[in-house]
Coordinates of C-alpha atoms in Angstrom, one line a residue:
Chain A
X1 CA -87.8 -47.9 -34.7
X2 CA -90.0 -50.0 -37.0
X3 CA -90.6 -50.1 -40.7
X4 CA -88.3 -50.1 -43.7
X5 CA -85.3 -47.8 -43.4
X6 CA -86.5 -46.0 -46.5
X7 CA -89.7 -45.1 -44.6
X8 CA -87.9 -43.9 -41.5
X9 CA -85.4 -41.9 -43.5
X10 CA -87.9 -39.5 -44.9
X11 CA -89.2 -36.5 -42.9
X12 CA -92.6 -36.2 -41.4
X13 CA -94.9 -34.6 -42.0
X14 CA -93.5 -33.2 -45.3
X15 CA -92.2 -36.4 -46.7
X16 CA -88.9 -34.9 -48.0
X17 CA -85.8 -37.1 -47.9
X18 CA -83.9 -36.8 -44.6
X19 CA -81.1 -34.3 -44.9
X20 CA -78.9 -35.9 -42.2
X21 CA -78.8 -39.5 -40.9
X22 CA -80.8 -40.3 -37.9
X23 CA -78.7 -40.1 -34.7
X24 CA -78.8 -43.4 -32.9
X25 CA -79.1 -44.2 -29.2
X26 CA -75.8 -43.4 -27.5
X27 CA -75.1 -40.4 -29.8
X28 CA -73.8 -37.7 -27.6
X29 CA -75.7 -35.1 -29.6
X30 CA -78.9 -36.5 -28.1
X31 CA -77.8 -35.8 -24.6
X32 CA -80.2 -32.9 -24.0
X33 CA -83.1 -33.7 -26.3
X34 CA -86.5 -34.2 -24.7
X35 CA -89.8 -35.5 -26.3
X36 CA -92.7 -33.3 -25.1
X37 CA -95.6 -35.7 -25.0
X38 CA -97.8 -33.5 -27.1
X39 CA -95.5 -34.0 -30.1
X40 CA -96.7 -37.6 -30.2
X41 CA -100.2 -36.8 -29.0
X42 CA -101.7 -40.2 -30.0
X43 CA -99.2 -42.0 -27.8
X44 CA -100.0 -43.0 -24.3
X45 CA -97.6 -42.3 -21.5
X46 CA -96.3 -45.9 -21.8
X47 CA -95.7 -45.5 -25.5
X48 CA -94.0 -42.1 -25.1
X49 CA -91.6 -43.5 -22.4
X50 CA -90.8 -46.5 -24.5
X51 CA -90.6 -44.5 -27.7
X52 CA -88.2 -42.0 -26.2
X53 CA -86.0 -44.7 -24.8
X54 CA -86.0 -46.6 -28.1
X55 CA -84.9 -43.4 -29.9
X56 CA -82.1 -42.8 -27.5
X57 CA -83.6 -39.7 -25.9
X58 CA -82.7 -39.0 -22.3
X59 CA -85.8 -37.0 -21.3
X60 CA -89.5 -36.4 -21.7
X61 CA -91.8 -33.5 -21.1
X62 CA -95.0 -34.9 -19.6
X63 CA -98.6 -33.7 -19.6
X64 CA -101.0 -34.0 -16.7
X65 CA -103.8 -35.6 -18.7
X66 CA -101.9 -38.7 -19.9
X67 CA -100.3 -39.1 -16.5
X68 CA -103.8 -39.0 -14.9
X69 CA -105.0 -41.7 -17.3
X70 CA -102.6 -44.3 -15.8
X71 CA -102.6 -42.8 -12.3
X72 CA -99.9 -40.6 -10.7
X73 CA -98.2 -43.3 -8.6
X74 CA -97.9 -45.7 -11.5
X75 CA -96.8 -42.9 -13.9
X76 CA -94.1 -41.9 -11.4
X77 CA -92.9 -45.5 -11.1
X78 CA -92.8 -46.0 -14.8
X79 CA -90.8 -42.8 -15.2
X80 CA -88.3 -43.8 -12.5
X81 CA -87.9 -47.2 -14.1
X82 CA -87.4 -45.7 -17.5
X83 CA -84.4 -43.8 -16.4
X84 CA -85.6 -40.8 -18.3
X85 CA -85.5 -37.3 -16.9
X86 CA -88.7 -35.3 -16.8
X87 CA -87.7 -32.0 -18.4
X88 CA -91.0 -30.4 -17.5
X89 CA -94.6 -31.0 -16.5
X90 CA -97.3 -29.3 -18.6
X91 CA -99.2 -27.6 -17.3
X92 CA -100.5 -25.3 -14.6
X93 CA -101.6 -21.8 -14.9
X94 CA -105.0 -20.5 -16.2
X95 CA -104.9 -17.8 -13.6
X96 CA -107.1 -15.2 -15.1
X97 CA -110.6 -15.9 -13.7
X98 CA -111.9 -12.6 -12.4
X99 CA -114.1 -14.0 -9.7
X100 CA -112.9 -15.2 -6.3
X101 CA -114.2 -18.8 -6.8
X102 CA -112.5 -19.1 -10.1
X103 CA -109.2 -17.8 -8.6
X104 CA -109.4 -20.2 -5.6
X105 CA -110.1 -23.1 -8.0
X106 CA -107.1 -22.1 -10.1
X107 CA -104.8 -22.0 -7.0
X108 CA -106.1 -25.4 -5.9
X109 CA -105.6 -26.9 -9.3
X110 CA -102.1 -25.5 -9.5
X111 CA -101.2 -26.9 -6.0
X112 CA -102.2 -30.3 -7.4
X113 CA -100.1 -29.8 -10.4
X114 CA -97.1 -28.8 -8.2
X115 CA -97.6 -32.0 -6.2
X116 CA -97.7 -34.0 -9.4
X117 CA -94.5 -32.4 -10.7
X118 CA -92.7 -33.2 -7.4
X119 CA -93.9 -36.8 -7.5
X120 CA -92.8 -37.2 -11.2
X121 CA -89.5 -35.6 -10.5
X122 CA -90.2 -32.7 -12.9
X123 CA -88.1 -29.7 -11.8
X124 CA -90.3 -27.3 -13.8
X125 CA -94.1 -26.8 -13.9
X126 CA -95.0 -25.0 -17.0
X127 CA -97.6 -22.3 -16.4
X128 CA -99.9 -21.2 -19.2
X129 CA -101.2 -17.9 -18.0
X130 CA -104.8 -18.1 -19.3
X131 CA -106.8 -15.7 -21.5
X132 CA -109.4 -13.1 -20.8
X133 CA -112.5 -14.2 -19.0
X134 CA -115.6 -14.2 -21.2
X135 CA -116.7 -10.7 -21.9
X136 CA -113.8 -9.2 -20.0
X137 CA -111.5 -6.8 -21.9
X138 CA -109.2 -5.7 -19.1
X139 CA -105.9 -7.2 -20.2
X140 CA -103.9 -5.3 -17.7
X141 CA -106.0 -6.6 -14.8
X142 CA -105.8 -10.1 -16.1
X143 CA -102.0 -9.8 -16.2
X144 CA -102.0 -8.5 -12.7
X145 CA -104.0 -11.6 -11.6
X146 CA -101.3 -13.8 -13.1
X147 CA -98.7 -12.0 -10.9
X148 CA -100.9 -12.5 -7.8
X149 CA -101.5 -16.2 -8.4
X150 CA -97.8 -16.9 -9.0
X151 CA -96.9 -15.1 -5.8
X152 CA -99.5 -17.2 -3.9
X153 CA -98.1 -20.4 -5.3
X154 CA -94.4 -19.8 -4.7
X155 CA -94.1 -21.0 -1.1
X156 CA -96.0 -24.2 -1.9
X157 CA -93.8 -24.9 -4.9
X158 CA -90.6 -24.0 -3.1
X159 CA -91.4 -26.5 -0.3
X160 CA -91.8 -29.2 -2.9
X161 CA -88.7 -28.3 -5.0
X162 CA -90.7 -27.3 -8.0
X163 CA -89.8 -24.2 -10.1
X164 CA -92.7 -22.3 -11.6
X165 CA -92.1 -21.6 -15.3
X166 CA -94.1 -18.7 -16.7
X167 CA -94.7 -19.3 -20.4
X168 CA -95.0 -16.1 -22.5
X169 CA -97.3 -17.0 -25.4
X170 CA -97.5 -15.6 -29.0
X171 CA -99.9 -12.7 -29.1
X172 CA -102.1 -14.7 -31.3
X173 CA -103.2 -16.3 -28.1
X174 CA -103.5 -13.2 -25.9
X175 CA -107.3 -13.2 -25.8
X176 CA -108.0 -16.8 -25.3
X177 CA -105.0 -18.6 -23.9
X178 CA -102.1 -16.6 -22.6
X179 CA -102.2 -13.0 -21.6
X180 CA -98.4 -12.9 -21.0
X181 CA -97.2 -12.0 -24.5
X182 CA -93.4 -11.4 -24.4
X183 CA -90.3 -12.7 -22.8
X184 CA -89.7 -9.2 -21.4
X185 CA -93.1 -9.4 -19.7
X186 CA -92.5 -12.9 -18.3
X187 CA -89.2 -11.8 -16.9
X188 CA -90.9 -8.9 -15.1
X189 CA -93.4 -11.3 -13.6
X190 CA -90.6 -13.6 -12.5
X191 CA -88.4 -10.8 -11.1
X192 CA -89.9 -10.4 -7.6
X193 CA -89.1 -14.1 -6.9
X194 CA -85.8 -16.0 -6.7
X195 CA -84.6 -17.7 -9.8
X196 CA -85.1 -21.1 -8.2
X197 CA -88.7 -20.2 -7.5
X198 CA -90.0 -18.6 -10.6
X199 CA -88.5 -18.7 -14.1
X200 CA -89.6 -18.4 -17.7
X201 CA -90.4 -21.1 -20.3
X202 CA -88.8 -20.1 -23.6
X203 CA -90.6 -21.5 -26.7
X204 CA -89.4 -20.5 -30.2
X205 CA -92.9 -20.6 -31.5
X206 CA -94.1 -18.0 -29.0
X207 CA -91.0 -15.7 -29.0
X208 CA -89.2 -15.8 -32.3
X209 CA -90.7 -12.5 -33.5
X210 CA -90.0 -10.5 -30.3
X211 CA -87.9 -7.4 -31.0
X212 CA -84.6 -7.7 -29.1
X213 CA -85.3 -11.2 -28.0
X214 CA -81.8 -12.5 -28.5
X215 CA -80.2 -9.9 -26.3
X216 CA -82.9 -10.5 -23.7
X217 CA -82.3 -14.2 -23.8
X218 CA -78.6 -13.8 -23.3
X219 CA -79.2 -11.7 -20.2
X220 CA -81.8 -14.0 -18.7
X221 CA -79.3 -16.1 -16.8
X222 CA -80.9 -18.6 -14.5
X223 CA -84.4 -17.4 -15.3
X224 CA -84.7 -19.8 -18.2
X225 CA -86.1 -23.0 -16.8
X226 CA -87.3 -24.7 -20.0
X227 CA -86.3 -24.4 -23.7
X228 CA -89.0 -25.6 -26.1
X229 CA -88.5 -25.7 -29.9
X230 CA -90.8 -25.9 -32.8
X231 CA -91.3 -23.8 -35.9
X232 CA -93.7 -21.0 -37.0
X233 CA -95.2 -22.1 -40.3
X234 CA -97.3 -20.1 -42.8
X235 CA -100.0 -20.1 -43.8
X236 CA -101.3 -20.7 -40.3
X237 CA -103.7 -23.7 -40.1
X238 CA -107.4 -23.0 -39.5
X239 CA -106.9 -24.0 -35.8
X240 CA -104.2 -21.7 -34.5
X241 CA -103.6 -24.1 -31.7
X242 CA -102.2 -26.6 -34.2
X243 CA -100.0 -24.0 -36.0
X244 CA -96.7 -25.4 -34.9
X245 CA -94.3 -27.0 -37.3
X246 CA -91.3 -29.3 -37.3
X247 CA -88.1 -27.4 -36.9
X248 CA -86.9 -26.3 -40.3
X249 CA -90.4 -26.3 -41.9
X250 CA -91.0 -22.7 -41.1
X251 CA -89.5 -19.2 -40.5
X252 CA -87.7 -19.6 -37.2
X253 CA -83.9 -19.1 -37.2
X254 CA -82.9 -21.8 -34.7
X255 CA -79.2 -21.0 -34.9
X256 CA -79.4 -17.4 -33.6
X257 CA -82.2 -18.1 -31.1
X258 CA -80.4 -21.2 -29.7
X259 CA -77.1 -19.4 -29.5
X260 CA -78.8 -16.7 -27.4
X261 CA -80.3 -19.3 -25.1
X262 CA -76.9 -21.0 -24.7
X263 CA -75.3 -17.7 -23.9
X264 CA -77.7 -17.2 -21.0
X265 CA -76.0 -20.2 -19.4
X266 CA -79.0 -22.5 -19.9
X267 CA -77.8 -26.1 -19.6
X268 CA -81.1 -28.0 -19.4
X269 CA -83.0 -30.1 -21.7
X270 CA -84.4 -29.0 -25.0
X271 CA -88.0 -30.1 -25.5
X272 CA -89.6 -30.5 -28.9
X273 CA -93.2 -29.6 -28.5
X274 CA -95.3 -29.6 -31.7
X275 CA -99.0 -29.3 -31.9
X276 CA -99.8 -30.1 -35.5
X277 CA -102.4 -32.4 -37.0
X278 CA -100.1 -33.7 -39.7
X279 CA -97.4 -34.5 -37.2
X280 CA -100.0 -36.3 -35.0
X281 CA -101.2 -38.3 -37.9
X282 CA -97.7 -39.7 -38.6
X283 CA -96.3 -42.8 -36.8
X284 CA -94.7 -41.8 -33.6
X285 CA -91.3 -43.5 -34.3
X286 CA -91.0 -41.5 -37.5
X287 CA -91.9 -38.3 -35.7
X288 CA -89.1 -39.0 -33.2
X289 CA -86.6 -39.9 -36.0
X290 CA -87.5 -36.6 -37.9
X291 CA -87.3 -34.5 -34.8
X292 CA -83.9 -36.0 -33.8
X293 CA -82.5 -35.3 -37.3
X294 CA -83.8 -31.8 -37.3
X295 CA -82.5 -31.2 -33.8
X296 CA -79.0 -32.3 -34.5
X297 CA -79.0 -30.3 -37.8
X298 CA -80.6 -27.1 -36.6
X299 CA -80.5 -26.8 -32.8
X300 CA -77.9 -28.9 -31.1
X301 CA -74.9 -27.3 -32.9
X302 CA -75.7 -24.0 -31.3
X303 CA -76.1 -25.2 -27.7
Chain B
X1 CA -129.2 4.6 -46.5
X2 CA -131.5 2.1 -48.3
X3 CA -133.8 -0.7 -47.1
X4 CA -136.2 -0.9 -44.3
X5 CA -135.3 0.8 -41.0
X6 CA -135.6 -2.5 -39.3
X7 CA -132.9 -3.9 -41.5
X8 CA -130.6 -1.0 -40.9
X9 CA -131.1 -1.1 -37.2
X10 CA -129.6 -4.5 -36.7
X11 CA -125.8 -4.9 -36.5
X12 CA -123.7 -6.6 -39.2
X13 CA -122.3 -9.1 -39.4
X14 CA -123.7 -10.5 -36.2
X15 CA -127.4 -9.6 -36.7
X16 CA -128.0 -8.5 -33.1
X17 CA -130.3 -5.5 -32.6
X18 CA -128.5 -2.2 -32.6
X19 CA -127.6 -1.0 -29.1
X20 CA -127.7 2.7 -29.9
X21 CA -129.5 4.6 -32.6
X22 CA -127.6 5.3 -35.8
X23 CA -126.0 8.8 -35.8
X24 CA -127.3 10.8 -38.7
X25 CA -125.4 13.2 -41.1
X26 CA -124.6 16.3 -39.2
X27 CA -124.1 14.5 -35.9
X28 CA -121.0 16.1 -34.3
X29 CA -119.9 12.7 -33.0
X30 CA -119.1 11.7 -36.6
X31 CA -116.7 14.6 -37.0
X32 CA -113.6 12.4 -37.1
X33 CA -114.9 9.1 -38.4
X34 CA -113.4 7.8 -41.6
X35 CA -114.3 4.8 -43.7
X36 CA -111.3 2.8 -44.7
X37 CA -112.2 1.4 -48.2
X38 CA -111.3 -2.1 -47.2
X39 CA -114.2 -2.2 -44.8
X40 CA -116.5 -2.1 -47.7
X41 CA -114.3 -4.1 -50.0
X42 CA -117.0 -4.8 -52.6
X43 CA -117.6 -1.1 -53.1
X44 CA -115.8 0.8 -55.9
X45 CA -114.2 4.1 -55.1
X46 CA -117.3 5.9 -56.4
X47 CA -119.6 3.8 -54.2
X48 CA -117.3 4.4 -51.2
X49 CA -117.2 8.1 -51.6
X50 CA -121.0 8.3 -52.1
X51 CA -121.6 5.9 -49.2
X52 CA -119.4 7.8 -46.8
X53 CA -121.1 11.1 -47.7
X54 CA -124.6 9.5 -47.4
X55 CA -123.7 8.3 -43.9
X56 CA -122.5 11.7 -42.9
X57 CA -118.8 10.7 -42.6
X58 CA -116.3 13.4 -43.2
X59 CA -113.4 11.3 -44.4
X60 CA -112.2 8.1 -46.2
X61 CA -109.1 6.0 -46.1
X62 CA -108.3 5.1 -49.7
X63 CA -106.5 2.1 -51.2
X64 CA -104.3 2.3 -54.2
X65 CA -106.0 -0.5 -56.2
X66 CA -109.5 0.9 -56.4
X67 CA -108.0 4.3 -57.1
X68 CA -106.0 2.8 -60.0
X69 CA -109.2 1.2 -61.3
X70 CA -110.6 4.6 -62.1
X71 CA -107.4 6.4 -62.7
X72 CA -105.5 8.7 -60.4
X73 CA -106.6 12.0 -62.0
X74 CA -110.3 11.1 -61.9
X75 CA -110.1 9.6 -58.4
X76 CA -108.4 12.8 -57.1
X77 CA -111.1 14.9 -58.8
X78 CA -113.9 12.8 -57.3
X79 CA -112.3 13.1 -53.9
X80 CA -112.1 16.9 -54.2
X81 CA -115.7 17.1 -55.4
X82 CA -116.9 14.9 -52.5
X83 CA -115.5 17.3 -49.9
X84 CA -114.3 14.3 -48.0
X85 CA -110.9 14.3 -46.3
X86 CA -108.5 11.5 -47.2
X87 CA -107.3 10.3 -43.8
X88 CA -104.7 8.0 -45.3
X89 CA -103.7 6.1 -48.4
X90 CA -103.0 2.4 -48.1
X91 CA -100.4 1.4 -48.8
X92 CA -96.7 1.5 -49.4
X93 CA -94.1 -0.5 -47.8
X94 CA -93.1 -4.2 -48.5
X95 CA -89.5 -3.2 -48.0
X96 CA -87.9 -6.5 -47.1
X97 CA -86.6 -7.9 -50.3
X98 CA -83.0 -9.0 -49.7
X99 CA -81.8 -8.5 -53.3
X100 CA -80.8 -5.2 -54.8
X101 CA -83.4 -5.4 -57.6
X102 CA -86.2 -6.1 -55.2
X103 CA -85.2 -3.2 -53.0
X104 CA -84.9 -0.8 -55.9
X105 CA -88.4 -1.9 -57.1
X106 CA -89.8 -1.3 -53.7
X107 CA -88.4 2.2 -53.5
X108 CA -89.8 2.9 -57.0
X109 CA -93.2 1.6 -56.0
X110 CA -93.2 3.6 -52.9
X111 CA -92.3 6.8 -54.7
X112 CA -95.3 6.2 -56.9
X113 CA -97.4 5.7 -53.8
X114 CA -96.1 8.9 -52.4
X115 CA -97.0 10.8 -55.6
X116 CA -100.5 9.3 -55.4
X117 CA -101.0 10.3 -51.8
X118 CA -100.0 13.8 -52.7
X119 CA -102.3 13.9 -55.6
X120 CA -105.2 12.6 -53.6
X121 CA -104.6 15.0 -50.7
X122 CA -103.8 12.2 -48.3
X123 CA -101.5 13.4 -45.6
X124 CA -100.3 9.9 -44.5
X125 CA -99.1 7.0 -46.6
X126 CA -99.5 3.8 -44.6
X127 CA -96.4 1.6 -44.9
X128 CA -96.9 -2.1 -44.4
X129 CA -93.3 -3.3 -43.7
X130 CA -93.4 -6.6 -45.5
X131 CA -92.5 -10.1 -44.4
X132 CA -89.5 -12.4 -44.6
X133 CA -88.3 -13.1 -48.1
X134 CA -88.9 -16.8 -49.1
X135 CA -86.5 -19.1 -47.3
X136 CA -84.9 -16.1 -45.4
X137 CA -85.0 -16.4 -41.6
X138 CA -83.0 -13.3 -40.6
X139 CA -85.7 -11.2 -39.0
X140 CA -83.3 -8.6 -37.6
X141 CA -81.8 -8.0 -41.1
X142 CA -85.3 -7.7 -42.6
X143 CA -86.2 -5.1 -40.0
X144 CA -82.9 -3.2 -40.7
X145 CA -83.9 -3.1 -44.4
X146 CA -87.2 -1.4 -43.4
X147 CA -85.3 1.3 -41.6
X148 CA -83.0 1.8 -44.7
X149 CA -85.9 2.0 -47.1
X150 CA -87.8 4.5 -44.9
X151 CA -84.7 6.7 -44.7
X152 CA -84.3 6.5 -48.5
X153 CA -87.9 7.7 -49.0
X154 CA -88.0 10.5 -46.5
X155 CA -86.7 13.3 -48.7
X156 CA -89.0 12.4 -51.6
X157 CA -92.0 12.3 -49.3
X158 CA -91.1 15.5 -47.5
X159 CA -91.0 17.4 -50.8
X160 CA -94.5 16.2 -51.6
X161 CA -95.9 16.9 -48.1
X162 CA -96.6 13.3 -47.4
X163 CA -95.9 11.7 -44.0
X164 CA -94.7 8.1 -44.0
X165 CA -96.7 6.1 -41.5
X166 CA -95.0 2.9 -40.3
X167 CA -97.6 0.3 -39.3
X168 CA -96.5 -2.2 -36.7
X169 CA -98.4 -5.4 -37.3
X170 CA -99.6 -8.1 -35.0
X171 CA -96.9 -10.8 -34.6
X172 CA -99.2 -13.3 -36.3
X173 CA -98.0 -11.5 -39.5
X174 CA -94.3 -11.3 -38.6
X175 CA -93.3 -13.9 -41.1
X176 CA -95.4 -13.1 -44.1
X177 CA -96.6 -9.5 -44.0
X178 CA -95.1 -7.2 -41.4
X179 CA -91.7 -7.6 -39.6
X180 CA -92.4 -4.6 -37.5
X181 CA -94.3 -6.1 -34.6
X182 CA -94.8 -3.6 -31.8
X183 CA -95.5 0.1 -31.3
X184 CA -92.2 0.4 -29.5
X185 CA -90.4 -0.9 -32.5
X186 CA -92.2 1.3 -34.9
X187 CA -91.4 4.4 -32.7
X188 CA -87.8 3.4 -32.8
X189 CA -87.8 3.2 -36.6
X190 CA -89.5 6.6 -36.8
X191 CA -87.2 8.3 -34.2
X192 CA -84.3 9.2 -36.5
X193 CA -86.7 11.4 -38.6
X194 CA -88.8 14.4 -37.8
X195 CA -92.4 13.8 -36.7
X196 CA -93.8 15.4 -39.8
X197 CA -91.7 13.1 -41.9
X198 CA -92.2 9.7 -40.3
X199 CA -94.8 8.6 -37.9
X200 CA -96.6 5.5 -36.8
X201 CA -100.0 4.0 -37.8
X202 CA -101.8 2.8 -34.7
X203 CA -104.3 0.0 -35.3
X204 CA -106.1 -1.6 -32.4
X205 CA -106.1 -5.1 -34.0
X206 CA -102.3 -5.0 -34.3
X207 CA -101.4 -3.5 -30.9
X208 CA -104.1 -4.2 -28.4
X209 CA -102.1 -6.9 -26.7
X210 CA -98.7 -5.1 -26.4
X211 CA -97.5 -4.8 -22.8
X212 CA -97.4 -1.2 -21.8
X213 CA -99.0 0.0 -24.9
X214 CA -101.2 2.6 -23.2
X215 CA -98.3 4.4 -21.6
X216 CA -96.4 4.2 -24.9
X217 CA -99.3 5.7 -26.8
X218 CA -99.7 8.5 -24.4
X219 CA -96.1 9.5 -24.8
X220 CA -96.1 9.1 -28.6
X221 CA -97.1 12.8 -29.2
X222 CA -97.0 13.8 -32.8
X223 CA -95.7 10.4 -34.0
X224 CA -99.2 9.0 -34.3
X225 CA -100.3 9.8 -37.8
X226 CA -103.2 7.5 -38.2
X227 CA -105.6 5.7 -35.8
X228 CA -107.3 2.7 -37.1
X229 CA -109.9 0.7 -35.2
X230 CA -111.3 -2.8 -35.5
X231 CA -111.6 -5.7 -33.1
X232 CA -109.7 -8.9 -32.3
X233 CA -112.1 -11.8 -32.6
X234 CA -111.7 -15.4 -31.5
X235 CA -111.6 -18.0 -32.8
X236 CA -109.5 -16.6 -35.6
X237 CA -110.9 -17.3 -39.0
X238 CA -109.0 -19.8 -41.2
X239 CA -107.5 -16.9 -43.2
X240 CA -105.8 -14.8 -40.6
X241 CA -105.8 -11.9 -43.0
X242 CA -109.6 -11.7 -42.5
X243 CA -109.4 -12.0 -38.7
X244 CA -110.7 -8.5 -37.9
X245 CA -114.0 -7.9 -36.3
X246 CA -116.5 -5.0 -35.9
X247 CA -115.7 -2.9 -32.8
X248 CA -117.4 -4.6 -29.9
X249 CA -117.5 -8.1 -31.4
X250 CA -114.2 -9.1 -29.9
X251 CA -111.7 -8.6 -27.1
X252 CA -110.3 -5.1 -27.5
X253 CA -111.0 -2.5 -24.8
X254 CA -111.5 0.6 -27.0
X255 CA -112.2 2.8 -24.1
X256 CA -108.7 2.5 -22.5
X257 CA -106.9 2.3 -25.9
X258 CA -108.7 5.3 -27.3
X259 CA -108.1 7.3 -24.1
X260 CA -104.4 6.7 -24.5
X261 CA -104.4 7.7 -28.1
X262 CA -106.3 10.9 -27.2
X263 CA -103.8 11.7 -24.4
X264 CA -101.0 11.6 -27.0
X265 CA -102.6 14.7 -28.4
X266 CA -103.8 12.9 -31.6
X267 CA -106.5 15.0 -33.2
X268 CA -106.8 13.3 -36.6
X269 CA -109.4 11.0 -38.1
X270 CA -110.3 7.6 -36.8
X271 CA -110.4 5.0 -39.6
X272 CA -112.5 1.9 -39.3
X273 CA -110.6 -0.8 -41.2
X274 CA -112.1 -4.3 -41.1
X275 CA -110.9 -7.2 -43.2
X276 CA -113.7 -9.8 -42.6
X277 CA -115.5 -12.0 -45.1
X278 CA -118.8 -11.6 -43.2
X279 CA -118.6 -7.9 -43.1
X280 CA -117.7 -7.8 -46.8
X281 CA -120.8 -10.0 -47.6
X282 CA -123.1 -7.5 -45.9
X283 CA -124.6 -4.5 -47.8
X284 CA -122.3 -1.5 -47.6
X285 CA -124.8 0.9 -46.1
X286 CA -125.6 -1.5 -43.3
X287 CA -121.8 -1.8 -42.6
X288 CA -121.5 1.9 -42.4
X289 CA -124.6 2.2 -40.1
X290 CA -123.2 -0.5 -37.8
X291 CA -119.7 1.0 -37.7
X292 CA -121.1 4.4 -37.0
X293 CA -123.2 3.1 -34.1
X294 CA -120.3 1.1 -32.6
X295 CA -118.0 4.1 -33.1
X296 CA -120.2 6.5 -31.2
X297 CA -120.8 3.9 -28.5
X298 CA -117.3 2.5 -28.0
X299 CA -114.7 4.9 -29.5
X300 CA -115.8 8.5 -29.9
X301 CA -116.6 9.1 -26.2
X302 CA -112.9 8.5 -25.3
X303 CA -111.4 10.8 -28.0

């Protein structure tokens, strides 16, 4: 933590005074809080690991690109030395190419991602399904290709001890990013496989609106392999990819959603993953302080 | 139709050459095509009625605001004189206020809308559910209030021969415009009532992504009381309210969706409803020519 206390104790990106005091390292309430690297997108891997440790977080969610920047071997060593858990690796997937070459390339890329997850000690590889190929309007076929690709990857992932986590994505991304649109659909895709092979990544931003989602979460049992939190804010920013908000800044009811996740039996880490230009513009330590405060206020009491 | 033929025979808003020739008045393929007024938002009611007739369309979907501009009595007379069917009136709804006064006001406003629909000869009143009240995050409760409000309005609408059409809306609007997010959910809301009392408004923009939507449409029978078409385009414009595209400009597969609607037994009009700044900037007659061409190319063959 750097800067004056007065600076740290206002929330980013909104600037409002903090509503609760910042939990300090050693606070038991931080025991499951994980920093997804994309929340502090300007930070390198080194800065993210150091920042998470300084804030007293026990875990990080890593992304392949910043890992590649420093090299996998060095990244894995840094992670081991940090003592931090790797709650997930983002991301594999993008399975929807309709041509054979595109599909083969996706399988190869995903095998590499599985290898990286194993090397980094990440139990879960997050799979973003991918959107419709250019000019292709057959959504059902694209979804079927996701199922095929997952089945192809399962033996490889199982051998390496990596769980494949299918991430259903808000329908706003159905065309261009993720053709799997609901938790119900992701659970159907996971069902043919064992829970320690294929699970679902539950993200409040993607699923908060789904009718019946609380009951579905409660009955999801071991299928939930990652819980990611951030808020749905309106109006949406011009770039919908950056439409995520700090917990509490939008419309998501974290109490009821988190309660449902907890009732499923999920006992893993809770990643804060926020794609937001204003969050990215703020100093990383202030982002971590704000997210820790919002987490202990809005999420952790319901776990 | 005004302007040079060369101008009319390129598509708006994209400007590409027309792929098919423009169907002319009397063409049997236009027998179910309806101009929703919002597609030519700059046109007054008078211009919309005249424009639809000039293009050979048999129907219009009206909006309350432009009707109010000229007065209900006069609007109803113009509609009768035009010989056009009124495929729907947009819109009632906005049922989600959490306070008693807000709910009473919504019921009163919807009774007025029902009266207007009856006077205009519109069989269906389109109901936009409404979003979350400011600061309210209880989506389940907001959805329950929609069900209550619909039940309250049914006797009034039945007496006046107006069907209430619940419009499920793309989840991108769940927070601020429509808490009913799927066709499945809208059908559940309609189920307690008779099909000639409460139905569903099916809009490709809102529902194209829904898993299993084709099978659900096919089994929806008499519940479909309006079919609206437009496309889902990417990237989304900054204002998500204006994110609709001309059929064929985006990702929706109108063939499979329309086939499913037809298999339900739906035999009503097909409204083209496009909120899009570029479409609005184009001359109305060129918008109608483009939409008629796209309709006979992409939609009508599957009805």
